[in-house]
PDB file of C-alpha atoms in Angstrom:
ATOM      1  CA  UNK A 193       0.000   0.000   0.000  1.00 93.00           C
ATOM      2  CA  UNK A 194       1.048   3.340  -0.720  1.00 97.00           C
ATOM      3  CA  UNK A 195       1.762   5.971   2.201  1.00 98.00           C
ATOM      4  CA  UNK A 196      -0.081   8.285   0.539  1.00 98.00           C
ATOM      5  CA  UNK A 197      -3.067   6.619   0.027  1.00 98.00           C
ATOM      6  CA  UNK A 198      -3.224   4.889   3.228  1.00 98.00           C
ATOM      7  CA  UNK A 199      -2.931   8.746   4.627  1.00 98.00           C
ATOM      8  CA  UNK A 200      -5.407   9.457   1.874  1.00 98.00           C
ATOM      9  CA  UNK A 201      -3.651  12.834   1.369  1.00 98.00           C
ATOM     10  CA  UNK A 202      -5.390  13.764  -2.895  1.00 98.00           C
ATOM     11  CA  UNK A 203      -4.109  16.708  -5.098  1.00 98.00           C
ATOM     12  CA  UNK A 204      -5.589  19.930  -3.799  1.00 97.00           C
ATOM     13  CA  UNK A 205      -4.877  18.691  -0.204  1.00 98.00           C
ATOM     14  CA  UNK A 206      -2.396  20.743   2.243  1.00 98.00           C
ATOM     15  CA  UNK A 207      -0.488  18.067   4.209  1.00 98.00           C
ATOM     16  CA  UNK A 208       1.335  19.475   7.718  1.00 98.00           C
ATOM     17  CA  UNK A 209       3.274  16.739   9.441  1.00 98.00           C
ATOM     18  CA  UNK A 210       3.831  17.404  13.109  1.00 97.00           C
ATOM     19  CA  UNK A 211       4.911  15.590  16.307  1.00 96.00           C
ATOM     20  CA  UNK A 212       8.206  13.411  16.085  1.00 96.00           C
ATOM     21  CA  UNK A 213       9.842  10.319  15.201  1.00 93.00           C
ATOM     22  CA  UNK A 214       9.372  10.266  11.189  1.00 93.00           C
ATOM     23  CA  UNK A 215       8.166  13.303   9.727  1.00 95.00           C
ATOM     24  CA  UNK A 216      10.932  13.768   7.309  1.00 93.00           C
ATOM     25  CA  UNK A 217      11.044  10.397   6.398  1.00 95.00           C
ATOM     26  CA  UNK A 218       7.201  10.787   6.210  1.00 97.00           C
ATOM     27  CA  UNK A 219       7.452  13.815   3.844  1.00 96.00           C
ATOM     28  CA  UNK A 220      10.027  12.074   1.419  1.00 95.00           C
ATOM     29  CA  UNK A 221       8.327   8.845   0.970  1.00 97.00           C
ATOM     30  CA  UNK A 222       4.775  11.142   0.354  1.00 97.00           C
ATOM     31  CA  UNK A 223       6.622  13.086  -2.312  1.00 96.00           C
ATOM     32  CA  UNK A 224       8.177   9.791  -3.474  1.00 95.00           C
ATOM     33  CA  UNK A 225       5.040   8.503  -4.312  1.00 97.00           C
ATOM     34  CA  UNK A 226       3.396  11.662  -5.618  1.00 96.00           C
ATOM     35  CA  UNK A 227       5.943  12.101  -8.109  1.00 95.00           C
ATOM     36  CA  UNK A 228       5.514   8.551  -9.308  1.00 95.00           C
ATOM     37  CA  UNK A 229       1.861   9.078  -9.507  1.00 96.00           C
ATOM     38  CA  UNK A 230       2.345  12.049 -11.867  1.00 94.00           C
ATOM     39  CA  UNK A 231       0.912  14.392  -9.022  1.00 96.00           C
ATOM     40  CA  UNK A 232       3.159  17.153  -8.534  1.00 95.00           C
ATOM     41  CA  UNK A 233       4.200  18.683  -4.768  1.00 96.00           C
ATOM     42  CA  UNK A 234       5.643  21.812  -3.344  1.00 97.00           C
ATOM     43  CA  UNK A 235       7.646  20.996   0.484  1.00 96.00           C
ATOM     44  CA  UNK A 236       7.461  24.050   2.597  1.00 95.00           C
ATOM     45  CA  UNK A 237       8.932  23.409   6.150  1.00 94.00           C
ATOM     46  CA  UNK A 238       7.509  26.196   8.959  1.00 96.00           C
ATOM     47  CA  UNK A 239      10.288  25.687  11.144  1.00 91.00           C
ATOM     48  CA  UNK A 240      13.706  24.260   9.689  1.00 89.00           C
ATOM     49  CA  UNK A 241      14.641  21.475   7.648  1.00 91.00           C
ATOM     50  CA  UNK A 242      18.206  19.780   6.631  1.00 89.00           C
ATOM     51  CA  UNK A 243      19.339  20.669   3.153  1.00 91.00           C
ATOM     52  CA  UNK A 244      20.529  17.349   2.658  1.00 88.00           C
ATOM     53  CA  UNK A 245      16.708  16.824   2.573  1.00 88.00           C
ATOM     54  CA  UNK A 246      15.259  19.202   0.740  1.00 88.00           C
ATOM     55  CA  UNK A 247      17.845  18.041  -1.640  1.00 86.00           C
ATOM     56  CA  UNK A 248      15.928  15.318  -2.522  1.00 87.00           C
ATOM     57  CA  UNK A 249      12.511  16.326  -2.197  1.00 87.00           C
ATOM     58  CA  UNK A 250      13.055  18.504  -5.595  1.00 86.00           C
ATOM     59  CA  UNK A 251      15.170  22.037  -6.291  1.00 89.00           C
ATOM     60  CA  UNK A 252      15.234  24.190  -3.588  1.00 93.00           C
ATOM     61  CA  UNK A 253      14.429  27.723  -3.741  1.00 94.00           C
ATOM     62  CA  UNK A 254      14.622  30.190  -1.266  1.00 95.00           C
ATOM     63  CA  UNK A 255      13.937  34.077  -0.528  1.00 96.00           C
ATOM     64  CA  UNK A 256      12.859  35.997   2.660  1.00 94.00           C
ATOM     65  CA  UNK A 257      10.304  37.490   0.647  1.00 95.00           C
ATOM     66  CA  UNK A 258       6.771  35.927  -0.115  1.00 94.00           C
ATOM     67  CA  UNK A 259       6.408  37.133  -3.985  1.00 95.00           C
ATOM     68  CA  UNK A 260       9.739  36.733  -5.091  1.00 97.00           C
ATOM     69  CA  UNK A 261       9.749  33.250  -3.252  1.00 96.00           C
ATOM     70  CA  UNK A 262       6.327  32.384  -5.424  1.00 96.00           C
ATOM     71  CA  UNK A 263       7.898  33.435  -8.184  1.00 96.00           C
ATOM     72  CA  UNK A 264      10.829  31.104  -7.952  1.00 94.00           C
ATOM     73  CA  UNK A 265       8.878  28.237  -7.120  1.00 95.00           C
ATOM     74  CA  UNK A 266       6.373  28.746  -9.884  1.00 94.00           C
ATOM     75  CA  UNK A 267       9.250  28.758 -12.284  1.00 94.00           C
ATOM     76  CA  UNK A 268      11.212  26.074 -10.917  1.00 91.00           C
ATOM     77  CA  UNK A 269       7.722  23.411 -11.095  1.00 90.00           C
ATOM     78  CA  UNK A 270       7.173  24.934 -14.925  1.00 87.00           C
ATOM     79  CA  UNK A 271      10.323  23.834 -15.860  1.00 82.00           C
ATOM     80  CA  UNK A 272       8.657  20.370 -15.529  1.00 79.00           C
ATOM     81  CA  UNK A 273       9.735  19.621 -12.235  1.00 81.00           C
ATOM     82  CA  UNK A 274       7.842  17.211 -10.049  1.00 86.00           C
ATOM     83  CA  UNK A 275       8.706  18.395  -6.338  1.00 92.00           C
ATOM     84  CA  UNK A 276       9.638  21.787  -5.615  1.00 95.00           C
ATOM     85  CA  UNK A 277      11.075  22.770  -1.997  1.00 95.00           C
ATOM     86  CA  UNK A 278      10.804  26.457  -0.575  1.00 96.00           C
ATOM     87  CA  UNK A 279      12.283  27.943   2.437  1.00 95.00           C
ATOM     88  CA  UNK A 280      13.065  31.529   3.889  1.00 95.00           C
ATOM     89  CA  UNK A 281      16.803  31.128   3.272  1.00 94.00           C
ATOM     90  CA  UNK A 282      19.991  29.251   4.205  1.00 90.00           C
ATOM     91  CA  UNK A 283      20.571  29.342   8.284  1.00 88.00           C
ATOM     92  CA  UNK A 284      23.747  27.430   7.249  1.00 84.00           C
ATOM     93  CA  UNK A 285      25.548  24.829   5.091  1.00 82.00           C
ATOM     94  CA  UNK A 286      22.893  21.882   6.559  1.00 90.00           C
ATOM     95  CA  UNK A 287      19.501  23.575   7.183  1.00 91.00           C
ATOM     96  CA  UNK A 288      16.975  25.742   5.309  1.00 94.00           C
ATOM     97  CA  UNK A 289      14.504  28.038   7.484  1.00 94.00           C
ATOM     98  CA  UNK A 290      11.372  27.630   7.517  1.00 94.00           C
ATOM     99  CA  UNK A 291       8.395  29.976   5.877  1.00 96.00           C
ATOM    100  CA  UNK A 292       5.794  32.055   7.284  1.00 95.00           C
ATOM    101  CA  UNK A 293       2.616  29.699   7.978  1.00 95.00           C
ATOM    102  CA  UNK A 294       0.521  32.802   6.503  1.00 95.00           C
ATOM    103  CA  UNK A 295       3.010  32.129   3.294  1.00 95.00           C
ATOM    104  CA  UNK A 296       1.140  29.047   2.611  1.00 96.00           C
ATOM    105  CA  UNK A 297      -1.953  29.923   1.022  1.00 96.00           C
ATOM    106  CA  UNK A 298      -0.071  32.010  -1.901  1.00 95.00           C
ATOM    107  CA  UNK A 299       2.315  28.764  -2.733  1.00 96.00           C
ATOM    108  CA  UNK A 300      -0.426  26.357  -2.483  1.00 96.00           C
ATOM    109  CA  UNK A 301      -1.998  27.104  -6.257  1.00 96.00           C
ATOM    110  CA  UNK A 302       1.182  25.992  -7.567  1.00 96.00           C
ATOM    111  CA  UNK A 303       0.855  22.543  -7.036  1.00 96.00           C
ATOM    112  CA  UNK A 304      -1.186  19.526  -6.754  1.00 97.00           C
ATOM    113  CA  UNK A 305      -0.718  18.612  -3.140  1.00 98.00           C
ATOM    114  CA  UNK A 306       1.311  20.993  -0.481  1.00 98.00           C
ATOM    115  CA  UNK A 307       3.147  18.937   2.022  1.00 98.00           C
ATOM    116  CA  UNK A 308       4.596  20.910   5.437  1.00 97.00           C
ATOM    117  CA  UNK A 309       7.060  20.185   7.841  1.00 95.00           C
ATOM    118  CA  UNK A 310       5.743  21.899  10.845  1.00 95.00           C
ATOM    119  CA  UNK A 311       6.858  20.887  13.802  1.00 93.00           C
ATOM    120  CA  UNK A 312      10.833  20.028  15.268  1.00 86.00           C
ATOM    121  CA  UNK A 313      11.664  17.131  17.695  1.00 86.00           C
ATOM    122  CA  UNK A 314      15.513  16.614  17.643  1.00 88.00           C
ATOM    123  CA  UNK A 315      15.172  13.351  16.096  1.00 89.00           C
ATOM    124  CA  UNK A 316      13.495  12.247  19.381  1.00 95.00           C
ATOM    125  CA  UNK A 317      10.497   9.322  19.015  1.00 97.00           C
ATOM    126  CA  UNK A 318       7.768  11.333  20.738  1.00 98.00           C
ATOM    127  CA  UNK A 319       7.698  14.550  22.366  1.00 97.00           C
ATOM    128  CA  UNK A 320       5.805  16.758  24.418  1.00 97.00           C
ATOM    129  CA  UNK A 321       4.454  20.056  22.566  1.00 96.00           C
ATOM    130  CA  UNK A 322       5.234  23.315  23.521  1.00 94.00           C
ATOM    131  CA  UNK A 323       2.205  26.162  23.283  1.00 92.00           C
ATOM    132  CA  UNK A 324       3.889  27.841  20.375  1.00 93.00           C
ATOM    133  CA  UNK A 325       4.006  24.581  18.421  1.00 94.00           C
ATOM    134  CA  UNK A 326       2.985  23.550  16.065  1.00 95.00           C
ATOM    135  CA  UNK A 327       3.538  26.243  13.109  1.00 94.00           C
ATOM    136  CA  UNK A 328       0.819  25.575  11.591  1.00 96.00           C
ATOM    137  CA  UNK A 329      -1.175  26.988   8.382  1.00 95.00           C
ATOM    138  CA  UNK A 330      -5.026  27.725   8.060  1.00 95.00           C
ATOM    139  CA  UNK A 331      -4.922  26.538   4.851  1.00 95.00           C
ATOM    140  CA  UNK A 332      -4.040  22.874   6.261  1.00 97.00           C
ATOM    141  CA  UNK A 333      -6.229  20.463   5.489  1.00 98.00           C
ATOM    142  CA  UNK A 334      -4.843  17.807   6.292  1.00 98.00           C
ATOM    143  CA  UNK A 335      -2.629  17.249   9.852  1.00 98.00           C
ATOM    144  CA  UNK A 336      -0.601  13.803  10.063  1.00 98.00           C
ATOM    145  CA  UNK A 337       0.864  13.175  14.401  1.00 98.00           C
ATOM    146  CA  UNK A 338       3.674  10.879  13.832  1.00 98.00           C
ATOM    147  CA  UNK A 339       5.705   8.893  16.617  1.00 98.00           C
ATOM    148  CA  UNK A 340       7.831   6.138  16.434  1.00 98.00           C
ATOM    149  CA  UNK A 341       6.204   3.608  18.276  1.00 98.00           C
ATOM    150  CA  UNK A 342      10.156   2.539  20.367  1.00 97.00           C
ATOM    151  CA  UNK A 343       8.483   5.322  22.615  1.00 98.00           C
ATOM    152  CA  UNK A 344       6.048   3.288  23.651  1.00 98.00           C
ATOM    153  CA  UNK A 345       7.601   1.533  27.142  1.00 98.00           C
ATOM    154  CA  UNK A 346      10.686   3.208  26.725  1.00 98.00           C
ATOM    155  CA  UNK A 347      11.200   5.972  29.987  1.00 98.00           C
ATOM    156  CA  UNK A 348      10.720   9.840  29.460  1.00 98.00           C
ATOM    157  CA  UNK A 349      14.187  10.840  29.254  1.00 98.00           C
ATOM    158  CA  UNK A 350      15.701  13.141  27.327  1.00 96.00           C
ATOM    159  CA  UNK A 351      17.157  11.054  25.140  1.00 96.00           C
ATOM    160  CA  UNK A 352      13.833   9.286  24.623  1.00 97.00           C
ATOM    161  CA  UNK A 353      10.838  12.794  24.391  1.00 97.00           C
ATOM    162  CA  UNK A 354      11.862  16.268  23.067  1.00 97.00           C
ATOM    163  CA  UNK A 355      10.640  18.670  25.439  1.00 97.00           C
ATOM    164  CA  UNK A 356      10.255  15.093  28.523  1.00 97.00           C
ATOM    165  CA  UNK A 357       8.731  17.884  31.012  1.00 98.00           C
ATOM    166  CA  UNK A 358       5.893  19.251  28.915  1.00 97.00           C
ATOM    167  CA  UNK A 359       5.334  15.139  27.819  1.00 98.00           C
ATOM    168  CA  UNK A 360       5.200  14.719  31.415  1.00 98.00           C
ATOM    169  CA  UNK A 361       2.480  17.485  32.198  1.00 97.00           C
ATOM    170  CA  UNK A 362       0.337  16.791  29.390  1.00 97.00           C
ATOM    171  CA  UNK A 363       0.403  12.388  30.228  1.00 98.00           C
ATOM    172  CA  UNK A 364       0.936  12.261  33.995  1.00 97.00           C
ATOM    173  CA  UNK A 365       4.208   9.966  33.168  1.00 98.00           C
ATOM    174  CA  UNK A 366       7.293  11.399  34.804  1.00 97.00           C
ATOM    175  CA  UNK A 367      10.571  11.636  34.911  1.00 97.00           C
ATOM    176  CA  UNK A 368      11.758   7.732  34.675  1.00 97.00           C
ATOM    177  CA  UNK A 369       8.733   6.192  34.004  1.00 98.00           C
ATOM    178  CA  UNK A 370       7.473   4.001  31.195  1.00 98.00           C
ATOM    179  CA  UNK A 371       5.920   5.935  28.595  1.00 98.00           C
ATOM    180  CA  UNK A 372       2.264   3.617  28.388  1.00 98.00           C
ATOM    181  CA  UNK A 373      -0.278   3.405  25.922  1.00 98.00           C
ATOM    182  CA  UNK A 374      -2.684   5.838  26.569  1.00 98.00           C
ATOM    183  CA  UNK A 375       0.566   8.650  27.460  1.00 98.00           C
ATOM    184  CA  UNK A 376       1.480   7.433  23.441  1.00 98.00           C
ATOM    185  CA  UNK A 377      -1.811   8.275  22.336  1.00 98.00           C
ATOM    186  CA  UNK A 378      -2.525  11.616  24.274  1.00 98.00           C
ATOM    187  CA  UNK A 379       0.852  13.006  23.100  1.00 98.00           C
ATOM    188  CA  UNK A 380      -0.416  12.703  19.614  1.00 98.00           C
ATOM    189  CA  UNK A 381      -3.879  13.298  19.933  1.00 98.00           C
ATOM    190  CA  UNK A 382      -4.044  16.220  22.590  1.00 97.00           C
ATOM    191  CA  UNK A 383      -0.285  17.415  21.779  1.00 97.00           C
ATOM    192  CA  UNK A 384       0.414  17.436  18.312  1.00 97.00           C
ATOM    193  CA  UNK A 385      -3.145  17.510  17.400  1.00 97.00           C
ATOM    194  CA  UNK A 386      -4.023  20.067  20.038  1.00 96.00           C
ATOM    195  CA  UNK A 387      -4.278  22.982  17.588  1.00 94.00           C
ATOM    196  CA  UNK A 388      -5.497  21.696  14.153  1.00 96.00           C
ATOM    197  CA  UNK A 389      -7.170  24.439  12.115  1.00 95.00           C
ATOM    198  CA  UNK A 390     -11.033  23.856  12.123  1.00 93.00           C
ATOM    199  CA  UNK A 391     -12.285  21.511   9.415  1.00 95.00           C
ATOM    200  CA  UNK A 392      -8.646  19.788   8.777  1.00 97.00           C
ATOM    201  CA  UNK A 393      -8.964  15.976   8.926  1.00 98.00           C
ATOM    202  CA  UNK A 394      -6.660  14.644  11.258  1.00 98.00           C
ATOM    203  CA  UNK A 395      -4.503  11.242  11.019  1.00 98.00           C
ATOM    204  CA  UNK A 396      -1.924   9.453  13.020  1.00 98.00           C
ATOM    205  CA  UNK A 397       1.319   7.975  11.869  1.00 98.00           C
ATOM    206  CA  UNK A 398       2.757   5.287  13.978  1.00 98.00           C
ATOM    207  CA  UNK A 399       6.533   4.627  12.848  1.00 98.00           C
ATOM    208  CA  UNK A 400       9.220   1.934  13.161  1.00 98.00           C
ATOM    209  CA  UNK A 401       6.505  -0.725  12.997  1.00 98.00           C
ATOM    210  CA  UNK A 402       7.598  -4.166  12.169  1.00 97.00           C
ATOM    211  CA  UNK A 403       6.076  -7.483  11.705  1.00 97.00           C
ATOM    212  CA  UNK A 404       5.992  -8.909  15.848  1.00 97.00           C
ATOM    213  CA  UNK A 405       6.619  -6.903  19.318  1.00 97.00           C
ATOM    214  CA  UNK A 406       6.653  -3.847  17.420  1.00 97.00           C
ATOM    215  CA  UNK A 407       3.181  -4.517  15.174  1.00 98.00           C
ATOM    216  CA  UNK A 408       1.472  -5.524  18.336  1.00 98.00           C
ATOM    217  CA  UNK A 409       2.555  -2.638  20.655  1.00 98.00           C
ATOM    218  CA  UNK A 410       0.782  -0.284  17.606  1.00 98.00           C
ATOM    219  CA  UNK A 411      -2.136  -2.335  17.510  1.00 98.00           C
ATOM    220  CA  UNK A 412      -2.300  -1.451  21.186  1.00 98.00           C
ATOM    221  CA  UNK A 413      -1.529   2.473  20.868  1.00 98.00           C
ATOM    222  CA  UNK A 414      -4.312   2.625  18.004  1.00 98.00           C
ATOM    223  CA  UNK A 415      -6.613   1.220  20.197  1.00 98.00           C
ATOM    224  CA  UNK A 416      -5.969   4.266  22.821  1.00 98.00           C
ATOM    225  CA  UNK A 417      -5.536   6.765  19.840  1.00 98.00           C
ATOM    226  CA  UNK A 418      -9.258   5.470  18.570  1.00 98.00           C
ATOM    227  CA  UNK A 419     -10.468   5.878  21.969  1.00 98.00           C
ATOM    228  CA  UNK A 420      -9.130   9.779  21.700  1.00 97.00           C
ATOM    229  CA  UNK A 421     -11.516   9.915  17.957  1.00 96.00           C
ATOM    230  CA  UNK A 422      -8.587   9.958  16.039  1.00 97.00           C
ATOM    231  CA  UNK A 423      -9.908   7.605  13.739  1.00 95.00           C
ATOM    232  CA  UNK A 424      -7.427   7.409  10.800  1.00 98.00           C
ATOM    233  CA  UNK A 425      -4.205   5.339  12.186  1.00 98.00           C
ATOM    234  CA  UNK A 426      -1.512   4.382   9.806  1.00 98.00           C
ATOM    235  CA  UNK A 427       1.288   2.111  10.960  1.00 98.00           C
ATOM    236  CA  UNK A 428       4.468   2.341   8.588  1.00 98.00           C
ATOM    237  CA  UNK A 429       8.111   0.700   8.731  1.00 98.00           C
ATOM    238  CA  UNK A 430       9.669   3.987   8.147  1.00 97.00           C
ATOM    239  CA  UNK A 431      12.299   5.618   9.029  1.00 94.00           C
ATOM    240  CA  UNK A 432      13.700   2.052   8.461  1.00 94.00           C
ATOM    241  CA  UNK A 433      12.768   0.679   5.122  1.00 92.00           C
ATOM    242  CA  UNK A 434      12.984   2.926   2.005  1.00 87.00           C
ATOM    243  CA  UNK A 435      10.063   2.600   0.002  1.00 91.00           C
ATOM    244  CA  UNK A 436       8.169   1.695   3.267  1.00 96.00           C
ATOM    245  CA  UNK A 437       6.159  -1.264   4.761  1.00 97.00           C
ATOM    246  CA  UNK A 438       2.806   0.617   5.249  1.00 98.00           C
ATOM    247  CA  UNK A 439      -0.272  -1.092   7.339  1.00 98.00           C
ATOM    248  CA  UNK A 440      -3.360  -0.351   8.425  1.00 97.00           C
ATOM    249  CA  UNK A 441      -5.404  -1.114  11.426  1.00 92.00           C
TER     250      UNK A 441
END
């Protein structure tokens, strides 16, 4: 099955990834697909992304101003490009900034299907979200939690959450104690789903789900995140397999 379809993300859609674990991985597999399937995409990230990345998500143009930056990327898809990737500028040799959520809306005619990284997590499995997160645009329509599901079981540490103490005060699991099911669940669907612009559908992306211990401990989680209505659950092998094992529930 295709990630794409199992996410059921169409042309016209505006895709914002948030939460941790496999959102890049997420966004390249989507644009993967999407160019196979002749549907063309424009990556913005709202907060930074690596330009190793963006690299291979399309050509990468850049500019701290909203026209000219519309201008580039218009020109850059009509060239017959498939994926195009926009960001404010260079922060340095390895990452792009991110653009203005409010940007959104003017790039998103450009292409069949907008996908948005909007959200960091220092390459952590799950994390705990922060009030000013995630940058999100009102023009999503689509919002896509992702954790790996090694969280689940694993103790809030910092080498296991981003931000462990706002994880903590959101699930009621501190410092040192097994991250459960339902703490999985709420971290998506009250965290990273806490602010999703009215009338976006919603989905959650479990990651690092493998046939066994793994598959069953996400069968478990999507039980909890179904019992939080998010209804759409899509278990992937990702960030592990390239194209992805994709599953669902």
């Amino acid at each position: 099955m295709k990630l794409y379809l199992a996410l059921g993300i169409a042309p016209g859609d505006v895709v914002a990834f948030v939460g941790a674990g496999g959102k890049s991985s997420a966004i390249l597999a989507v644009a993967d697909e999407l160019a196979e399937a002749g549907i063309t995409s424009l990556t913005a990230p709202t907060t930074k992304m690596l330009v190793s990345e963006a690299e291979r998500l399309g050509s990468l143009v850049t500019s701290e101003d909203a026209g000219e930056l519309r201008t580039k990327a218009e020109s850059a898809l009509s060239d017959g490009a498939l994926g195009v990737v926009v960001g404010s500028g260079l922060l340095s040799k390895n990452r792009v900034g991110g653009v203005e959520p409010a940007t959104i809306p003017s790039l998103a005619p450009l292409a069949d299907v907008v996908l948005i990284e909007a959200d960091g997590s220092r390459r952590r499995p799950i994390k705990g979200t922060a009030a000013h997160e995630p940058a999100l645009p009102d023009a999503a329509t689509l919002v896509v939690a992702v954790s790996n599901i090694r969280a689940f079981g694993a103790p809030v540490t910092e080498e296991n959450v981003h931000r462990p103490e706002l994880f903590s005060k959101l699930t009621g699991i501190g410092a040192g104690q097994s991250i459960t099911s339902r703490a999985f669940a709420r971290a998506l669907a009250e965290g990273s789903l806490g602010s999703t612009p009215e009338g976006a559908r919603t989905a959650a992306l479990i990651t690092g789900v493998h046939p066994g211990k793994t598959m069953a401990d996400a069968s478990v989680v999507t039980r909890e995140l179904w019992r939080f209505d998010v209804e759409k659950v899509v278990l992937t092998s990702l960030p592990d397999e390239s194209p992805p094992r994709v599953w669902l529930p």
